[in-house]
Coordinates of C-alpha atoms in Angstrom, one line a residue:
X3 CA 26.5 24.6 -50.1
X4 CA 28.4 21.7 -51.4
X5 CA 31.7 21.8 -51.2
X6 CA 33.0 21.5 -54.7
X7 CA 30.8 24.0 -56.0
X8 CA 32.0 26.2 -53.0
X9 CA 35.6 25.4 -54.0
X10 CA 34.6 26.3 -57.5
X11 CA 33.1 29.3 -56.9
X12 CA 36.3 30.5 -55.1
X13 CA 38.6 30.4 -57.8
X14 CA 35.3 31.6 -60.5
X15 CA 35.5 34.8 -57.8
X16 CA 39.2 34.9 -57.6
X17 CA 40.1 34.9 -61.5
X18 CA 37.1 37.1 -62.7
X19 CA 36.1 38.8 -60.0
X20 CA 32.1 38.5 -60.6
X21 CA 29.5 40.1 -58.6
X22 CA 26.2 38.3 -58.8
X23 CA 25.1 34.7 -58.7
X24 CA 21.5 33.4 -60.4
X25 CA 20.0 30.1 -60.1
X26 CA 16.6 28.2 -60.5
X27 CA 14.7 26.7 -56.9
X28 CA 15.2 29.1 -54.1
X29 CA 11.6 28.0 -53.3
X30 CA 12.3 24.2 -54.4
X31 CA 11.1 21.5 -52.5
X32 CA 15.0 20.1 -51.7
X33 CA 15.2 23.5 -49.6
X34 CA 12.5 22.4 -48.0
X35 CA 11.0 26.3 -47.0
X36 CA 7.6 25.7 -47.3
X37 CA 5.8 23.2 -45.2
X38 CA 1.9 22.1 -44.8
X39 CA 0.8 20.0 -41.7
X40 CA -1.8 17.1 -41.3
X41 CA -4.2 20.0 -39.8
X42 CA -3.8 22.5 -42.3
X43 CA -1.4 25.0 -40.9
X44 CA 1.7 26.2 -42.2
X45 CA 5.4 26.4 -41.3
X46 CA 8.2 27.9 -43.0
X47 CA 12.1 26.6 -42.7
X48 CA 14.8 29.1 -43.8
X49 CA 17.8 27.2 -42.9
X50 CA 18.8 26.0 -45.6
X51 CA 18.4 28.9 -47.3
X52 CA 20.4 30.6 -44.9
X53 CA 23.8 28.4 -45.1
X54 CA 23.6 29.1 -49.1
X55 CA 23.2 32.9 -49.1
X56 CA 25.6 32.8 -45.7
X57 CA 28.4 31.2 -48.0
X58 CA 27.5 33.1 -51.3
X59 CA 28.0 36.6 -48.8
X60 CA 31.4 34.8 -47.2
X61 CA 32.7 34.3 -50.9
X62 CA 32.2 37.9 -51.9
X63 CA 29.0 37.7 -54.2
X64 CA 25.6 38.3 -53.8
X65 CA 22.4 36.7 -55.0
X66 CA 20.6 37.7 -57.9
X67 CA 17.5 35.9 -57.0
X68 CA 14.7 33.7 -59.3
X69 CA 11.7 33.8 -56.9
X70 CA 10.6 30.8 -58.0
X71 CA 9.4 27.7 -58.2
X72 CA 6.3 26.2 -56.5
X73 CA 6.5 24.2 -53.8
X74 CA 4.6 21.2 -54.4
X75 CA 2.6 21.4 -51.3
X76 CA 1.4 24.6 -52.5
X77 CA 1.0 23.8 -56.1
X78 CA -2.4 24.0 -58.0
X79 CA -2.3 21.0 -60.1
X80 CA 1.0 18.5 -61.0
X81 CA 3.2 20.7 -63.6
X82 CA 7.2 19.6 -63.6
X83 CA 9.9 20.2 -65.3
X84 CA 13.5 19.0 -64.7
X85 CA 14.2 15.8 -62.8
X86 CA 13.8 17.3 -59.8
X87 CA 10.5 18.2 -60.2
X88 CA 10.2 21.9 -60.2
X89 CA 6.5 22.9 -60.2
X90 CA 5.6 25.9 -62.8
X91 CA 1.8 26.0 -62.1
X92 CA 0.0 28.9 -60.3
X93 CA -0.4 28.8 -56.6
X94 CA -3.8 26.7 -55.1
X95 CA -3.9 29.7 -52.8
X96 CA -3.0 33.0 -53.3
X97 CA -2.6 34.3 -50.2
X98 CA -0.5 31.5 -49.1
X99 CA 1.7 31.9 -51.2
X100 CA 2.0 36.0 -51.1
X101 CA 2.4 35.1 -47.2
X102 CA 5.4 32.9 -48.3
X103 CA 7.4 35.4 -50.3
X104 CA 6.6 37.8 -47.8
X105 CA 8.0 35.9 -44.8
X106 CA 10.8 34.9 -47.4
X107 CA 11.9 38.8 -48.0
X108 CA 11.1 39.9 -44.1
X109 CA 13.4 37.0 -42.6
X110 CA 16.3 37.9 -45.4
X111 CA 15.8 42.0 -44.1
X112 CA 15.8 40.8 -40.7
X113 CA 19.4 38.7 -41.3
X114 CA 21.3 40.5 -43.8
X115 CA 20.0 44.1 -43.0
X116 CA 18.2 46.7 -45.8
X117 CA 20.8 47.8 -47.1
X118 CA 22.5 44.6 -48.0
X119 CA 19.3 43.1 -49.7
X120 CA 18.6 46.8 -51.8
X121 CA 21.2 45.7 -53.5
X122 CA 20.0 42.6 -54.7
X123 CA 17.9 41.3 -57.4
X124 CA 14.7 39.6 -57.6
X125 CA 13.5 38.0 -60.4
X126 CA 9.9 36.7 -60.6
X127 CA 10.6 33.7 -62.0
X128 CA 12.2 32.2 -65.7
X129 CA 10.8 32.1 -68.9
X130 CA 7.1 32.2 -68.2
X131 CA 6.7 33.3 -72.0
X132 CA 7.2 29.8 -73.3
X133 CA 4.1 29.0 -72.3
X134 CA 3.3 25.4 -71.0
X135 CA 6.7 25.1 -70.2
X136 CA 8.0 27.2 -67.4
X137 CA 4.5 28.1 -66.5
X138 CA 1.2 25.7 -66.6
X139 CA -1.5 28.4 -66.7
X140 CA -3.0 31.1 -68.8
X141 CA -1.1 34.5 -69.5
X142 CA -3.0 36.4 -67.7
X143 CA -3.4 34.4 -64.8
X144 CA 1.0 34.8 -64.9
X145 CA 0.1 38.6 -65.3
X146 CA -2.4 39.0 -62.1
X147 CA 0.2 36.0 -59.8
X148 CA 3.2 39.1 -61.0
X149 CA 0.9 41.6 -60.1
X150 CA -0.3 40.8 -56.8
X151 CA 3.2 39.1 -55.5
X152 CA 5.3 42.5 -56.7
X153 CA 2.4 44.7 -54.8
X154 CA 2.9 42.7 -51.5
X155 CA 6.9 42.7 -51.5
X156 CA 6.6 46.7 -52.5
X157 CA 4.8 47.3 -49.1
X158 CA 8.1 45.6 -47.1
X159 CA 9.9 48.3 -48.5
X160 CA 9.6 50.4 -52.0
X161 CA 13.5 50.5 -52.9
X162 CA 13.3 46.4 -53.1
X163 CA 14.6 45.5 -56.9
X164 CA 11.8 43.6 -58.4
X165 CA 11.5 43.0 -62.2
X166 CA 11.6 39.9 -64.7
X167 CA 10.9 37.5 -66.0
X168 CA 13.8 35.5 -67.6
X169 CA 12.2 35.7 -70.9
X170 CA 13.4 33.7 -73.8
X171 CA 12.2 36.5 -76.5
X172 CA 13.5 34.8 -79.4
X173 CA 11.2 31.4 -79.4
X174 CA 8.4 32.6 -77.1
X175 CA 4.9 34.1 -78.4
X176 CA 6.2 37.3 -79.5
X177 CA 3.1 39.6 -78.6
X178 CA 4.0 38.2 -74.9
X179 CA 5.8 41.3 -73.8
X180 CA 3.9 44.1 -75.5
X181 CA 0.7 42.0 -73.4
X182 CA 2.7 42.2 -69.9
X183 CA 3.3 46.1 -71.1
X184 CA -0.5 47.1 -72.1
X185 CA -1.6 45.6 -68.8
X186 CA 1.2 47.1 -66.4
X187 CA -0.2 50.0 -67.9
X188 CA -3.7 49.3 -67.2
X189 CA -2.9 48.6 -63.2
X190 CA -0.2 50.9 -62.8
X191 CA 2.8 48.2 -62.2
X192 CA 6.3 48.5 -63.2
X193 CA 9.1 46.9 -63.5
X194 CA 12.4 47.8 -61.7
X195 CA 14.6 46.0 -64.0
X196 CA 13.9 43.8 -67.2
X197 CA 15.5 40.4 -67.4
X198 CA 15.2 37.8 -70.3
X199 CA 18.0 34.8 -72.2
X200 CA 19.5 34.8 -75.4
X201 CA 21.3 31.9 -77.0
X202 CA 22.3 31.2 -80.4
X203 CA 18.8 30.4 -82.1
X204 CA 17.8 32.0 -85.6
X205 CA 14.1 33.3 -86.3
X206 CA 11.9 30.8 -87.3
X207 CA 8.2 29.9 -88.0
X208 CA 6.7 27.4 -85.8
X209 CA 3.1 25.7 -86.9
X210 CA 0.6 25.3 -83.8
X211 CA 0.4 21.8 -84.2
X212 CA 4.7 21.8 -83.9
X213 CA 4.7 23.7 -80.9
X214 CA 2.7 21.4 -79.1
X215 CA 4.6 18.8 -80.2
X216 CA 8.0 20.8 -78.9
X217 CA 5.9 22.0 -75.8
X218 CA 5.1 18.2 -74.4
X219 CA 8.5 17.4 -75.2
X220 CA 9.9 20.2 -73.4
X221 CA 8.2 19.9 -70.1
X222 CA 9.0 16.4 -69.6
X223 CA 11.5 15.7 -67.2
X224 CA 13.3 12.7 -68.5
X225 CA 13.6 14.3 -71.7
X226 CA 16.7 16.2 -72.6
X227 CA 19.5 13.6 -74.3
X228 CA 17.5 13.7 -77.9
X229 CA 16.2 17.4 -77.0
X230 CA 18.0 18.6 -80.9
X231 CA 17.8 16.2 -82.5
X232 CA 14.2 15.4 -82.1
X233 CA 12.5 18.5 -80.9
X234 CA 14.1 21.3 -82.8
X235 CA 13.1 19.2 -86.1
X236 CA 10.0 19.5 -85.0
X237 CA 10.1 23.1 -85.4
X238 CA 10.0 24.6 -89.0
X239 CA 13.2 26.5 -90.3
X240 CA 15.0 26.4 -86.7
X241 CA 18.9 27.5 -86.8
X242 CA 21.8 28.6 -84.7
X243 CA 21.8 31.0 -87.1
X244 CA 25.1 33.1 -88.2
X245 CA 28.0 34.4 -86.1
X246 CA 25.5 37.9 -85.6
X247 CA 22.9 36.4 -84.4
X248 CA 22.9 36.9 -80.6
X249 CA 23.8 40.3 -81.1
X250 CA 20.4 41.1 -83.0
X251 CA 18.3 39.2 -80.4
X252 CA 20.0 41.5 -77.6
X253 CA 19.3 44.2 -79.8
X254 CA 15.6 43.3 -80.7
X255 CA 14.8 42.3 -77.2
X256 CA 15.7 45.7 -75.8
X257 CA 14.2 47.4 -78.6
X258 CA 10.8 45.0 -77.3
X259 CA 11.5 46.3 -73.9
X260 CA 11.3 49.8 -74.6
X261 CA 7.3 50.1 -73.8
X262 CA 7.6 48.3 -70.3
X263 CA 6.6 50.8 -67.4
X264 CA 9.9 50.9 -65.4
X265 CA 11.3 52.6 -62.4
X266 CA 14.7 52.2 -64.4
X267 CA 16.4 51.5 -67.8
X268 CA 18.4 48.4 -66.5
X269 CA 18.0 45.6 -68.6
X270 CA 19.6 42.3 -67.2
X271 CA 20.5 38.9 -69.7
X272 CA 20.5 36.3 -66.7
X273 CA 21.3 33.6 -69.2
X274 CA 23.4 33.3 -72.7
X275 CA 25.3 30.5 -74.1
X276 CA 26.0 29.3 -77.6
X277 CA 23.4 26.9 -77.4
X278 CA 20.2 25.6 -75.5
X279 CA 21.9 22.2 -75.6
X280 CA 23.1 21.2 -72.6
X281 CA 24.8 18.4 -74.4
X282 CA 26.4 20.1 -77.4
X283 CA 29.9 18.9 -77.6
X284 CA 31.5 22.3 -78.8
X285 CA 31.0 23.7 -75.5
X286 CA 33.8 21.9 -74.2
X287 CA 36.2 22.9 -77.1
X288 CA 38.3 26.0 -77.6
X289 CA 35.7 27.9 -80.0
X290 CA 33.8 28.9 -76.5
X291 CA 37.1 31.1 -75.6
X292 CA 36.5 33.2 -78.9
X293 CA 32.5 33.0 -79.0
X294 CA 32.8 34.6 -75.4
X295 CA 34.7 37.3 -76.0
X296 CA 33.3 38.7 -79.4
X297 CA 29.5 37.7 -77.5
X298 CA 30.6 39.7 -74.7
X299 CA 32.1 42.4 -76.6
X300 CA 28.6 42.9 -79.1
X301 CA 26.2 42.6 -76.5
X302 CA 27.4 44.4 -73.1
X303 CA 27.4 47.7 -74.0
X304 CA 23.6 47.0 -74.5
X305 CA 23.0 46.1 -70.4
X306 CA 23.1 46.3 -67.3
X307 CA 24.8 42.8 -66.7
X308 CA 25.6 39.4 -68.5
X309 CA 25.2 36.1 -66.8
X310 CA 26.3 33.2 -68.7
X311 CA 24.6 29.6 -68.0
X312 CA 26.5 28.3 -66.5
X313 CA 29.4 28.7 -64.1
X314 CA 29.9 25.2 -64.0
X315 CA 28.9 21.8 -65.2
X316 CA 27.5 20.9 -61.5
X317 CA 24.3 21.4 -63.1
X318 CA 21.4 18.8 -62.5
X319 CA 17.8 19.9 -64.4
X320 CA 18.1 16.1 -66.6
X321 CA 19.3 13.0 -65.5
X322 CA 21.6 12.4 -67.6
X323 CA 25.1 10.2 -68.1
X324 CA 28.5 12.4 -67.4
X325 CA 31.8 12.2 -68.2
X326 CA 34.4 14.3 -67.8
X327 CA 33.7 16.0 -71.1
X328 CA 30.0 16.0 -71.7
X329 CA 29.2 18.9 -73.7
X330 CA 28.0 20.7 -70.3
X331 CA 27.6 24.3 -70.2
X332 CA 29.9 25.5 -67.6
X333 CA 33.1 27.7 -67.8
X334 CA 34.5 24.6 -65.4
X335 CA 34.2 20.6 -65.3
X336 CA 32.1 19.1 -63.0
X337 CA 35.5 18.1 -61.1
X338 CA 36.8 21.7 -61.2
X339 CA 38.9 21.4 -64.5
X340 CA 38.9 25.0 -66.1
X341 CA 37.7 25.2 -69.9
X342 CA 38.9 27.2 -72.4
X343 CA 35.6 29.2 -72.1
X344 CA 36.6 29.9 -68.5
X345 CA 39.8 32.2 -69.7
X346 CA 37.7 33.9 -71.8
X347 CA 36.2 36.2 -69.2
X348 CA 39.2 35.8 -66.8
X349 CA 41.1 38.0 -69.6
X350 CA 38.2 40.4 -70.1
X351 CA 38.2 41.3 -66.8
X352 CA 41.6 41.8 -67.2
X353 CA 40.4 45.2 -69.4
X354 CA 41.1 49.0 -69.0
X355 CA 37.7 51.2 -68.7
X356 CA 39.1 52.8 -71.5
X357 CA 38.9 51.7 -75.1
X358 CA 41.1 52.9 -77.3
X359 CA 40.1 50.6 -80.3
X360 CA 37.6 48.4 -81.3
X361 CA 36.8 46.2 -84.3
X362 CA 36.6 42.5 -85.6
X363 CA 39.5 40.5 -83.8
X364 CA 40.4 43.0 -81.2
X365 CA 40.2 45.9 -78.3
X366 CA 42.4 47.5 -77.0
X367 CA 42.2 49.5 -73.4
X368 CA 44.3 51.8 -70.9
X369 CA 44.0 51.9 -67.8
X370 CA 46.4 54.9 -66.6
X371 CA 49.5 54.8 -68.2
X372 CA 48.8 50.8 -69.2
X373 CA 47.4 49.4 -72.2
X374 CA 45.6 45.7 -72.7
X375 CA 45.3 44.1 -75.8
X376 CA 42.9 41.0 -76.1
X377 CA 43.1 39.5 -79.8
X378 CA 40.2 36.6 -80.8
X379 CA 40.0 34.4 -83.6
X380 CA 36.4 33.8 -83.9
X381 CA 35.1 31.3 -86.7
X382 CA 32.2 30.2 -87.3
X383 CA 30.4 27.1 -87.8
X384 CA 29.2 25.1 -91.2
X385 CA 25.9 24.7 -92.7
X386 CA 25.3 21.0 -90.9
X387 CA 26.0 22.4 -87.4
X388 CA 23.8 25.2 -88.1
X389 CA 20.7 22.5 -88.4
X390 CA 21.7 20.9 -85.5
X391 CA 23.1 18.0 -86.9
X392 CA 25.7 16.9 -84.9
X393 CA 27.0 14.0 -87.3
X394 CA 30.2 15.4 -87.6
X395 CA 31.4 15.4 -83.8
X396 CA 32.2 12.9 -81.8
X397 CA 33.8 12.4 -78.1
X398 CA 37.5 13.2 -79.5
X399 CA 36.3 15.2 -82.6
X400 CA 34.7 18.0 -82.4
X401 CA 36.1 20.9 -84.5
X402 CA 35.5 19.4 -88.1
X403 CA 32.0 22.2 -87.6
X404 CA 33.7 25.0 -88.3
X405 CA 34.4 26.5 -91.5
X406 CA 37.6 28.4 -91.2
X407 CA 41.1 26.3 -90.5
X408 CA 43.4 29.3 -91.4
X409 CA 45.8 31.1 -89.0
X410 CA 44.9 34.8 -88.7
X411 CA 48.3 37.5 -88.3
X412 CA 48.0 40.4 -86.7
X413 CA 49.4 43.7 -86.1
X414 CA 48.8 46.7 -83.5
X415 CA 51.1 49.6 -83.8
X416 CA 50.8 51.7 -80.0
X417 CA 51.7 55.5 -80.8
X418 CA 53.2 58.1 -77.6
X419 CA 54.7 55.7 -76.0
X420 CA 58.2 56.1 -74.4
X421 CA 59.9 54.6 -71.9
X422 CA 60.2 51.4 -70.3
X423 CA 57.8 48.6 -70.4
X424 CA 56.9 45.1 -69.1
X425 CA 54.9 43.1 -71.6
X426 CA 53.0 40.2 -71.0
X427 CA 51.3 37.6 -73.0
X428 CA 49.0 34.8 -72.3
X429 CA 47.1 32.5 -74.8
X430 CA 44.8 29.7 -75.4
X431 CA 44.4 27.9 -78.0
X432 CA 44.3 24.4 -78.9
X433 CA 47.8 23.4 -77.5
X434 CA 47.5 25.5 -74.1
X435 CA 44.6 26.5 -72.3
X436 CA 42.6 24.3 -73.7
X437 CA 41.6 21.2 -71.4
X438 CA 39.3 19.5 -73.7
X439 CA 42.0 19.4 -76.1
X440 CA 44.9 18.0 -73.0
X441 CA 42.3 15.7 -72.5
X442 CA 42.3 14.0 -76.5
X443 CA 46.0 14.5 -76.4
X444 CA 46.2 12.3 -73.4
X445 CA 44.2 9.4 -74.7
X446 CA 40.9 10.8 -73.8
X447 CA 40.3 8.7 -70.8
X448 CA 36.5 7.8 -69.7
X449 CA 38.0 8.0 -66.1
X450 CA 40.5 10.2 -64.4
X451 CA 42.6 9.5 -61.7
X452 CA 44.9 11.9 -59.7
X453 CA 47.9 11.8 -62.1
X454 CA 45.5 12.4 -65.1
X455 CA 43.3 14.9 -63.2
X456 CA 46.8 16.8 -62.0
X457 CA 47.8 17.4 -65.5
X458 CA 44.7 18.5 -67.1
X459 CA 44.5 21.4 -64.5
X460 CA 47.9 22.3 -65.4
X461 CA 47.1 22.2 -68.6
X462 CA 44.2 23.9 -68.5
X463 CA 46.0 26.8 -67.4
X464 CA 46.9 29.6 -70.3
X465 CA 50.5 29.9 -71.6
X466 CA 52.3 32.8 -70.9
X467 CA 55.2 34.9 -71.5
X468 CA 56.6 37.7 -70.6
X469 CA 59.8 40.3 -71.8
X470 CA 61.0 44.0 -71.5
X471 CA 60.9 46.4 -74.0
X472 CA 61.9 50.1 -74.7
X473 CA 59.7 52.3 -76.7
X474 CA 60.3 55.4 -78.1
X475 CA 57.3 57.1 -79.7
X476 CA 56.1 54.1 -81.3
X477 CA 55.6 50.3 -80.3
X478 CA 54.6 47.3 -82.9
X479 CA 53.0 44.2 -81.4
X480 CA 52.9 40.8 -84.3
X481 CA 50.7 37.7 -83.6
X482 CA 49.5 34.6 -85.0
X483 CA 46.7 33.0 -84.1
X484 CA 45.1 29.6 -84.4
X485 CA 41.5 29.2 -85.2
X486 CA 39.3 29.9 -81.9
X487 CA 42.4 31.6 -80.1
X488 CA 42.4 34.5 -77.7
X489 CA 45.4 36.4 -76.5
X490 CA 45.9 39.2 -73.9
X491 CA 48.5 41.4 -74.1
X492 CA 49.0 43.7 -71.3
X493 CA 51.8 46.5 -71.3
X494 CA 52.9 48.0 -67.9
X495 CA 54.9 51.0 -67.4
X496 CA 58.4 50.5 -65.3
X497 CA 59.1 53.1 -63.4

C-alpha cells in the first residue's frame, strides 16, 4: 500500500473509527494475480494482494471486497473503462476463470483463517446494470457468469458472504433487478447480501438513441473532464434533483430488493455521494459537512452499512489534471488535507445509541448519563446547479449554487438534568473547519509549500470550545449557525 494513502487511512480509522474498506481491481492487471504463459499454462501471484489486505488488517479494517475486474489475459474481447484499463467483458473461459476466484478465496482462507474471512464481504462486481458500461455482454450471460462463480465459492465453504452487484438502480434498466430475481428463482441462487449506489440523480426518461450516445461516452477511458456537461445533456430531463432525493432512491431501491432470494435482509450502499462528478467543485466546499449528515441521518436506518466514494481524493479511474482543490470526491485531499466533509462523520460517530430527538436540523443522543447534540444547516442548491450547469462556480467561488444565505438560531431545552456538567462544542463552518475555504482566504495558491500546507491542516481542524455548567432540572443550549454548518455538542457528567 502506498504510503500516503496508508497514512491516510490511519487518521480516517482514528477519527471515525470505520470498519470496512471497498475498492474497484482486486483482480486488476497492476496486481498482477492472474498470469498466462507462452505454452498455455497458468500461474497465479498473490503477493501483492497480500501486502494490501496485510496492511488493511494491521490498520484495524477489513475488506469489503469487489471480485472484479477481468484480467486482460483472461478477457473475451477488449472492453475498458477507466485509464487503467479495467476489463468488464465475460471471461474467454469459464473454468479459468472459476479456477481463479477459487484459488483467490482458498489462498485468503489459508492466510487469514475462516473465521477472519466469514466476516468479510464479497461483492461480484459494480454496476453491471448499466449495461455496456461496467459489463460488455448480454444480461443473461452476467446472470449465468453470477451463477456459476457464486456456486463454486459456496462449495469452499457455505457461510462465505456472497451477494451484489453494486447496482446503480436509479439510471440503470429498471426491470434489471426483478430479471436477476425471476431467474435466482428459476436456479435456486440467493443472494447473502444486496449491494447497489446512490447519488444525487432525479428520475428521468432516457431515448434509446441517448443512451447509446451516454453509453459510448461512458465507457471511454479518456473521457471524464466534460462527463456533465456533455453526457448528462444528452439524457432527457436529468437532475440532481431536490434535497430528498437520495432518500427516495434508498427507499425505492430497497423496496426493488424486496423479491431477491436471500439468505439475509442486509442490504449494503457501497457507494453515495452528492454527485457522480468526480469534478464537481462543491465537493470541496463546506455544504458536504451538512449534505453528510442529514444523508446519513435519512438513509441509515434503511441498511446494513454506508460507504461513501470516496475516502480520499487518491483516486485514479481518469486521467485527469489535479490541484489541490479539484472537485475530488474524498473526505481528504490528495495530500492528506481534511475537508469539511471529513468532520461530518468524525462527529457522527461521535453519537449515543440512543436518540432522544430527531427532526430537520438536529439529533440528539445519550449515551449513559451523557447527551450529544449535532446541529446542521443544510441548504440546498438553485435551479442552474440542479441542470448541471456549473456557470456559476469557479476555482475560488463556489457557493453562489445555493439558495439559502440566512443564519439559522437554534434552541434545545435538556429536561432531568442535575448536577454538574462539562460541555463541549466544536463547529465547522466557513471560517473553521473548512479547508477549502483556508485555502481562498489564503490566496488560493495553485501550489503549496510546507508553510502553506502546515496551515491548511490546522485549519482544517474544527473550532472548539469548551465550559462548565450546573443544571438543575432543566438545561437551555442557543446556537447560530451559518449556511452549511454542523455543530456537536456533547454534555458529560462530572462526577
Amino acid at each position: 500500500m502506498r504510503s500516503d494513502f496508508r497514512g491516510q487511512l490511519q487518521v480516517l480509522k482514528r477519527d471515525i473509527g470505520f470498519e470496512y474498506v471497498r475498492f474497484h481491481g482486486i483482480l486488476a492487471d497492476e496486481l498482477l494475480v492472474y498470469n498466462e504463459q507462452s505454452d498455455g499454462s497458468v500461474y497465479y501471484n498473490f503477493n501483492h494482494i497480500d501486502a494490501l489486505l496485510d496492511t488493511l488488517l494491521a490498520e484495524g479494517v477489513r475488506p469489503f471486497l469487489e471480485l472484479g475486474f477481468m484480467p486482460s489475459q483472461l478477457a473475451s474481447s477488449a472492453g475498458e473503462i477507466f485509464y487503467w484499463k479495467a476489463n468488464v467483458t465475460p471471461p474467454k473461459d469459464l473454468v479459468r476463470w472459476l479456477d481463479l476466484i477459487e484459488a483467490f478465496v482458498r489462498h485468503l482462507l489459508n492466510r487469514y483463517g475462516i473465521a477472519e474471512v466469514v466476516s468479510w464481504y464479497f461483492e461480484f462486481w459494480n454496476e453491471p446494470d448499466i449495461e455496456g458500461v461496467f459489463w460488455k455482454g448480454s444480461r443473461e450471460q452476467f446472470f449465468d457468469f453470477f451463477r456459476a462463480s457464486c456456486e463454486r465459492l459456496k462449495t469452499i465453504d457455505a457461510r462465505l458472504k456472497i451477494g451484489g452487484f453494486g447496482n446503480l438502480g436509479m439510471v440503470g434498466d429498471g426491470d434489471w433487478l426483478q430479471d436477476f430475481a425471476d431467474y435466482a428463482r428459476k436456479h435456486d441462487l440467493q443472494l447473502d447480501f444486496y449491494s447497489f449506489h446512490v447519488y444525487h440523480l432525479s428520475d428521468f426518461e432516457v431515448a434509446s438513441e441517448q443512451a447509446a450516445v451516454a453509453t459510448e461516452l461512458l465507457a471511454d477511458a479518456d473521457y471524464a473532464s466534460d462527463l456533465h456537461s456533455e453526457l448528462l445533456n444528452q439524457l432527457t430531463g436529468i437532475r440532481l434533483g431536490d434535497a430528498n432525493t437520495i432518500q427516495r432512491a434508498v427507499e425505492e431501491e430497497v423496496a426493488r430488493s424486496g423479491t431477491l432470494p436471500m439468505t439475509t435482509e442486509e442490504r449494503w450502499i457501497t457507494e453515495w455521494n452528492a454527485n457522480t462528478d468526480c469534478r464537481d467543485l462543491v465537493h470541496d466546499t463546506c455544504y458536504m459537512a451538512a449534505f453528510i449528515i442529514r444523508t446519513a441521518l435519512q438513509i441509515g436506518p434503511h441498511v446494513e452499512g454506508l460507504g461513501f466514494w470516496t475516502a480520499t481524493d487518491l483516486h485514479e479511474e481518469f486521467r485527469l489534471p489535479q490541484p489541490v482543490f479539484h472537485g475530488g470526491f474524498g473526505l481528504m485531499t490528495y495530500n492528506g488535507i481534511k475537508k469539511a466533509g471529513f468532520h461530518a462523520f468524525a462527529f457522527l460517530a461521535k453519537l449515543g445509541d440512543e436518540i432522544l430527538l430527531q427532526k430537520e436540523g438536529i439529533i440528539v443522543t445519550r449515551r449513559g448519563d451523557d447527551y450529544q447534540i449535532l446541529l446542521y444547516h443544510y441548504c440546498h442548491y438553485n435551479d442552474l446547479y440542479d441542470r448541471f450547469d456549473y456557470s456559476q462556480l469557479t476555482s475560488i467561488s463556489r457557493y453562489g449554487v445555493f439558495l439559502n444565505s440566512e443564519l439559522e438560531e437554534v434552541k434545545v431545552r435538556l429536561h432531568s438534568l442535575n448536577g454538574d456538567f462539562t460541555i463541549e462544542e466544536q463547529w465547522v463552518n466557513r471560517k473553521q473547519g473548512s479547508s477549502f475555504d483556508a485555502w481562498v482566504e489564503m490566496g488560493a495558491p495553485d501550489i503549496l509549500n510546507g508553510a502553506g500546507h502546515n496551515h491548511l491542516v490546522r485549519m482544517a481542524e474544527p473550532g472548539y470550545r469548551t465550559r462548565m455548567e450546573r443544571a438543575e432540572g432543566i438545561m437551555e443550549l442557543k446556537a447560530v449557525l451559518e449556511p452549511h454548518e454542523i455543530r456537536l455538542v456533547t454534555i458529560k457528567r462530572r462526577y
